[in-house]
């Protein structure tokens, strides 16, 4: 059982353009319209020299960010409370990464992810901070690029060798994939798709609390997709397993990458069809129907679960 949220990025296809590397063929370029910036994902780093880049450098799930001398988070002009380092290289900033990966360009500025060695000492004025804690401090667009970065760093770290024959893997120049030169096995970044759903019954919304959440903290239902399932089948199974009811009129709502550690949340709305609430005791501590005027404590705005709840409150509230 999961809880999660964020506005989905909007992909816009642009006319074909030449990659920075002149040896690469033309391909369709994809841009993602963020809140304040435009991000163009990429695989191959620019061949032309760059004066600087944004460095999304991680030690485990802690991101290296710039801080003020007094230990408080530095604030950039738009009011964010932490900043991703900018510079020609991490070495120039005072740290030596184990591996780096090109992410793409943010407003035409190169972005890289990087894996830092264990027990690395951050340079003066910088600090390693858990990514979850940076929501609301880091510019929102940078936060979600950091979410992309931490997943790529983790994939690169855990896929140095072929899982079939143990041969060192080689990165492909056109796709985010590693290929074994010996047996041809391909290893893509891992994604775990999960549904998340707002179940309504007239003017009431079904909310539940898992054992992992503190007393009083409720959210909508969610769960991982199993092999062979459609998203709709997963939704009906999860709702039936966790609270014992049947649902109908399933509608797509939105999606959100959730980098904790590598989920893709696909959100739906649906309506109550039949049954009484019967809790799956190992997963769910309590569940019930709530009106827009009687909401319990719910997840923060970082998660798409909150967006589903806010949708219900706006749609069904007075």
Coordinates of C-alpha atoms in Angstrom, one line a residue:
X1 CA 0.0 0.0 0.0
X2 CA 1.4 3.3 -1.1
X3 CA 0.8 7.0 -0.9
X4 CA 2.2 9.5 -3.4
X5 CA 1.8 12.8 -5.6
X6 CA 2.8 15.5 -8.1
X7 CA 1.6 17.2 -11.2
X8 CA 2.5 15.2 -14.3
X9 CA 5.0 16.7 -16.7
X10 CA 3.6 17.5 -20.2
X11 CA 5.6 16.1 -23.1
X12 CA 5.7 18.2 -26.3
X13 CA 7.2 16.9 -29.5
X14 CA 9.3 19.4 -31.4
X15 CA 10.5 19.2 -35.0
X16 CA 13.6 17.0 -35.6
X17 CA 16.9 18.6 -34.5
X18 CA 20.5 17.6 -34.6
X19 CA 22.0 16.4 -31.3
X20 CA 24.9 18.2 -29.8
X21 CA 27.2 15.3 -30.9
X22 CA 27.6 15.8 -34.6
X23 CA 28.4 12.1 -35.1
X24 CA 24.9 11.2 -33.9
X25 CA 22.0 11.0 -36.5
X26 CA 18.9 13.3 -36.3
X27 CA 16.1 12.3 -34.0
X28 CA 12.9 13.7 -32.6
X29 CA 13.5 16.0 -29.7
X30 CA 11.2 15.8 -26.6
X31 CA 10.8 18.7 -24.2
X32 CA 9.0 18.7 -20.8
X33 CA 7.2 21.8 -19.8
X34 CA 7.8 22.3 -16.1
X35 CA 6.4 24.9 -13.7
X36 CA 9.1 27.6 -14.4
X37 CA 11.5 25.9 -16.8
X38 CA 11.8 23.6 -19.9
X39 CA 13.7 20.4 -19.6
X40 CA 15.0 18.4 -22.6
X41 CA 16.1 14.9 -21.6
X42 CA 19.2 13.5 -23.3
X43 CA 21.5 10.5 -23.3
X44 CA 24.7 11.7 -25.0
X45 CA 26.5 14.7 -23.4
X46 CA 27.2 17.8 -25.5
X47 CA 30.3 17.5 -27.6
X48 CA 30.8 21.3 -27.5
X49 CA 32.5 22.7 -24.5
X50 CA 30.2 24.1 -21.8
X51 CA 31.0 26.7 -19.2
X52 CA 29.0 25.0 -16.5
X53 CA 26.3 22.5 -15.7
X54 CA 23.9 21.7 -12.9
X55 CA 25.2 18.7 -10.9
X56 CA 22.6 16.5 -9.2
X57 CA 25.1 14.6 -7.1
X58 CA 24.0 11.9 -4.7
X59 CA 25.5 9.9 -1.9
X60 CA 22.9 7.2 -1.5
X61 CA 19.6 9.2 -1.5
X62 CA 21.1 12.4 -0.2
X63 CA 21.5 15.2 -2.7
X64 CA 24.4 17.7 -2.6
X65 CA 23.0 21.2 -2.2
X66 CA 24.5 24.7 -1.6
X67 CA 24.0 26.2 1.8
X68 CA 24.8 29.5 3.5
X69 CA 27.8 29.8 5.8
X70 CA 25.5 29.8 8.9
X71 CA 24.2 26.4 7.9
X72 CA 20.8 27.7 6.7
X73 CA 19.7 26.9 3.2
X74 CA 20.7 29.4 0.6
X75 CA 17.8 31.1 -1.1
X76 CA 17.7 31.8 -4.8
X77 CA 15.9 34.7 -6.4
X78 CA 12.6 32.8 -6.7
X79 CA 12.6 32.0 -3.0
X80 CA 13.7 28.4 -3.0
X81 CA 15.6 27.3 0.1
X82 CA 18.4 25.2 -1.5
X83 CA 20.3 25.1 -4.8
X84 CA 21.9 22.4 -6.9
X85 CA 25.6 23.1 -7.5
X86 CA 26.5 24.8 -10.8
X87 CA 30.0 24.5 -12.3
X88 CA 32.2 23.1 -15.0
X89 CA 32.7 19.8 -13.1
X90 CA 32.3 18.4 -9.6
X91 CA 36.0 18.2 -9.2
X92 CA 36.1 22.0 -9.7
X93 CA 33.6 22.2 -6.8
X94 CA 35.7 20.1 -4.6
X95 CA 34.3 16.6 -4.8
X96 CA 35.3 13.6 -7.0
X97 CA 32.4 11.4 -8.2
X98 CA 32.5 7.7 -8.8
X99 CA 30.4 8.0 -11.9
X100 CA 28.4 10.7 -13.8
X101 CA 25.5 10.5 -16.2
X102 CA 24.2 13.1 -18.6
X103 CA 20.5 13.9 -17.9
X104 CA 19.7 16.5 -20.5
X105 CA 19.3 20.3 -20.6
X106 CA 17.3 22.6 -18.4
X107 CA 16.6 25.9 -20.2
X108 CA 19.5 24.9 -22.5
X109 CA 21.9 24.4 -19.5
X110 CA 23.4 20.9 -19.2
X111 CA 22.4 18.7 -16.3
X112 CA 24.3 15.8 -14.9
X113 CA 23.6 13.2 -12.2
X114 CA 26.5 11.8 -10.2
X115 CA 27.3 9.1 -7.7
X116 CA 29.4 10.3 -4.8
X117 CA 31.6 7.8 -2.8
X118 CA 30.4 6.7 0.6
X119 CA 31.4 8.9 3.5
X120 CA 32.2 11.8 1.1
X121 CA 32.8 15.1 2.8
X122 CA 30.8 17.9 1.2
X123 CA 32.7 21.0 0.2
X124 CA 32.4 24.1 2.4
X125 CA 29.0 25.7 2.1
X126 CA 27.4 22.5 0.9
X127 CA 25.5 19.7 2.5
X128 CA 24.0 16.3 1.7
X129 CA 20.3 16.3 2.4
X130 CA 17.8 13.5 2.0
X131 CA 15.8 14.2 -1.2
X132 CA 12.4 14.0 0.6
X133 CA 13.4 16.7 2.9
X134 CA 14.2 19.0 0.0
X135 CA 10.6 19.3 -1.2
X136 CA 9.6 22.9 -0.6
X137 CA 13.2 24.0 -0.2
X138 CA 14.5 23.1 -3.7
X139 CA 12.9 24.7 -6.7
X140 CA 10.1 22.3 -7.7
X141 CA 11.3 21.7 -11.2
X142 CA 14.8 21.0 -9.9
X143 CA 13.3 18.7 -7.3
X144 CA 11.7 16.5 -9.9
X145 CA 14.8 16.4 -12.1
X146 CA 16.6 15.3 -8.9
X147 CA 14.1 12.5 -8.7
X148 CA 15.0 11.5 -12.2
X149 CA 18.7 11.8 -11.4
X150 CA 18.6 9.6 -8.2
X151 CA 16.9 6.8 -10.1
X152 CA 19.5 6.9 -12.9
X153 CA 22.4 7.0 -10.4
X154 CA 21.0 4.0 -8.6
X155 CA 20.4 2.1 -11.9
X156 CA 24.0 2.9 -13.1
X157 CA 25.5 1.8 -9.8
X158 CA 23.6 -1.5 -9.7
X159 CA 24.0 -2.4 -13.4
X160 CA 27.8 -2.5 -13.9
X161 CA 27.8 -6.2 -14.8
X162 CA 25.4 -8.4 -16.8
X163 CA 23.0 -10.3 -14.6
X164 CA 23.0 -13.2 -17.0
X165 CA 26.8 -13.8 -17.5
X166 CA 28.6 -11.2 -15.3
X167 CA 30.3 -9.5 -18.3
X168 CA 30.8 -5.7 -17.8
X169 CA 27.9 -3.8 -19.4
X170 CA 28.2 -1.1 -22.0
X171 CA 26.0 2.0 -22.1
X172 CA 24.1 2.6 -25.3
X173 CA 24.6 5.9 -27.0
X174 CA 20.9 6.5 -28.0
X175 CA 18.8 4.9 -25.3
X176 CA 19.0 4.7 -21.5
X177 CA 20.0 1.1 -21.6
X178 CA 23.0 -1.0 -20.9
X179 CA 23.9 -3.9 -23.2
X180 CA 26.0 -6.9 -22.5
X181 CA 28.6 -7.3 -25.3
X182 CA 28.9 -11.0 -24.6
X183 CA 25.3 -12.3 -24.5
X184 CA 23.3 -9.2 -25.7
X185 CA 21.2 -9.0 -22.5
X186 CA 19.7 -5.5 -22.1
X187 CA 19.2 -3.7 -18.8
X188 CA 16.9 -0.7 -18.6
X189 CA 16.3 1.5 -15.6
X190 CA 13.9 -0.2 -13.2
X191 CA 10.4 1.2 -12.9
X192 CA 7.7 -0.2 -10.6
X193 CA 4.2 1.0 -11.8
X194 CA 1.6 1.4 -9.1
X195 CA -2.0 2.5 -9.2
X196 CA -3.4 5.1 -6.8
X197 CA -7.2 5.7 -6.7
X198 CA -9.8 8.1 -5.2
X199 CA -12.9 6.0 -4.6
X200 CA -16.1 8.1 -4.2
X201 CA -19.5 7.3 -2.8
X202 CA -21.7 10.3 -3.5
X203 CA -20.4 13.1 -1.4
X204 CA -17.9 10.9 0.5
X205 CA -14.3 9.8 -0.3
X206 CA -12.7 6.5 0.8
X207 CA -9.6 7.1 2.9
X208 CA -7.4 4.6 4.7
X209 CA -4.4 4.5 7.1
X210 CA -1.7 2.0 6.7
X211 CA 0.2 0.7 9.6
X212 CA 3.3 2.6 8.4
X213 CA 1.5 6.0 8.9
X214 CA 1.0 7.7 12.2
X215 CA -2.4 7.7 13.9
X216 CA -4.7 10.2 12.2
X217 CA -2.9 10.3 8.9
X218 CA -5.1 9.0 6.0
X219 CA -4.7 8.7 2.3
X220 CA -6.2 7.2 -0.8
X221 CA -5.6 3.5 -1.7
X222 CA -2.6 2.5 -3.8
X223 CA -0.7 -0.7 -4.8
X224 CA 1.8 -2.1 -7.2
X225 CA 0.8 -3.6 -10.6
X226 CA 1.4 -7.4 -10.8
X227 CA 2.7 -9.2 -13.9
X228 CA 0.0 -9.8 -16.4
X229 CA -2.4 -7.2 -15.0
X230 CA -4.0 -4.2 -16.7
X231 CA -4.1 -1.0 -14.6
X232 CA -7.8 -1.4 -14.2
X233 CA -7.5 -5.0 -13.0
X234 CA -4.8 -3.9 -10.5
X235 CA -7.1 -1.1 -9.2
X236 CA -10.1 -3.5 -8.7
X237 CA -7.9 -6.1 -7.0
X238 CA -6.2 -3.7 -4.7
X239 CA -9.4 -2.1 -3.5
X240 CA -11.0 -5.4 -3.0
X241 CA -8.0 -6.8 -1.1
X242 CA -7.5 -3.9 1.1
X243 CA -11.0 -2.8 2.0
X244 CA -13.3 -5.5 0.6
X245 CA -15.5 -3.4 -1.7
X246 CA -16.2 -3.4 -5.5
X247 CA -15.9 -0.3 -7.7
X248 CA -17.1 0.9 -11.1
X249 CA -16.7 3.8 -13.6
X250 CA -12.9 3.9 -13.5
X251 CA -11.4 7.0 -15.0
X252 CA -7.8 8.1 -15.6
X253 CA -6.7 11.1 -13.5
X254 CA -2.9 11.6 -14.0
X255 CA 0.5 10.2 -13.3
X256 CA 3.6 11.1 -11.3
X257 CA 7.2 9.7 -11.2
X258 CA 7.9 8.8 -7.6
X259 CA 11.6 8.3 -6.9
X260 CA 11.3 6.6 -3.5
X261 CA 12.8 4.5 -4.8
X262 CA 11.6 4.0 -8.4
X263 CA 7.8 4.0 -8.8
X264 CA 5.5 5.4 -11.4
X265 CA 2.2 6.4 -9.9
X266 CA -0.8 6.2 -12.2
X267 CA -3.8 7.9 -10.6
X268 CA -7.5 7.1 -11.2
X269 CA -10.9 8.0 -9.9
X270 CA -13.8 5.5 -9.5
X271 CA -17.1 5.0 -7.8
X272 CA -18.3 2.7 -5.1
X273 CA -20.3 -0.3 -6.5
X274 CA -21.0 -2.8 -3.7
X275 CA -19.8 -4.3 -0.5
X276 CA -19.0 -3.2 3.1
X277 CA -15.5 -2.1 4.3
X278 CA -13.5 -5.2 5.5
X279 CA -9.9 -4.3 6.3
X280 CA -6.9 -6.3 5.2
X281 CA -5.4 -6.4 8.7
X282 CA -1.8 -6.8 7.7
X283 CA -1.9 -3.7 5.4
X284 CA -4.7 -1.4 6.7
X285 CA -5.1 -0.1 10.2
X286 CA -8.3 1.8 9.6
X287 CA -10.5 3.1 6.7
X288 CA -13.7 5.1 6.3
X289 CA -15.8 7.5 4.2
X290 CA -15.1 11.2 4.6
X291 CA -16.9 14.3 3.3
X292 CA -15.1 17.3 2.0
X293 CA -15.9 19.2 5.2
X294 CA -14.6 16.4 7.4
X295 CA -11.2 15.6 6.1
X296 CA -8.6 14.0 8.4
X297 CA -4.9 14.8 8.2
X298 CA -3.8 13.9 4.7
X299 CA -0.5 13.6 2.8
X300 CA 1.6 16.7 1.9
X301 CA 1.3 18.4 -1.6
X302 CA 4.4 16.5 -2.9
X303 CA 2.3 13.4 -3.6
X304 CA -0.4 12.7 -6.2
X305 CA -2.5 11.3 -3.4
X306 CA -2.9 14.8 -2.1
X307 CA -3.8 16.0 -5.6
X308 CA -6.6 13.4 -5.8
X309 CA -7.9 14.5 -2.4
X310 CA -7.8 18.1 -3.3
X311 CA -9.7 17.3 -6.5
X312 CA -12.4 15.7 -4.4
X313 CA -12.6 18.6 -1.9
X314 CA -12.9 21.1 -4.7
X315 CA -15.4 19.0 -6.7
X316 CA -17.7 18.0 -3.8
X317 CA -17.1 20.7 -1.2
X318 CA -19.5 23.6 -0.5

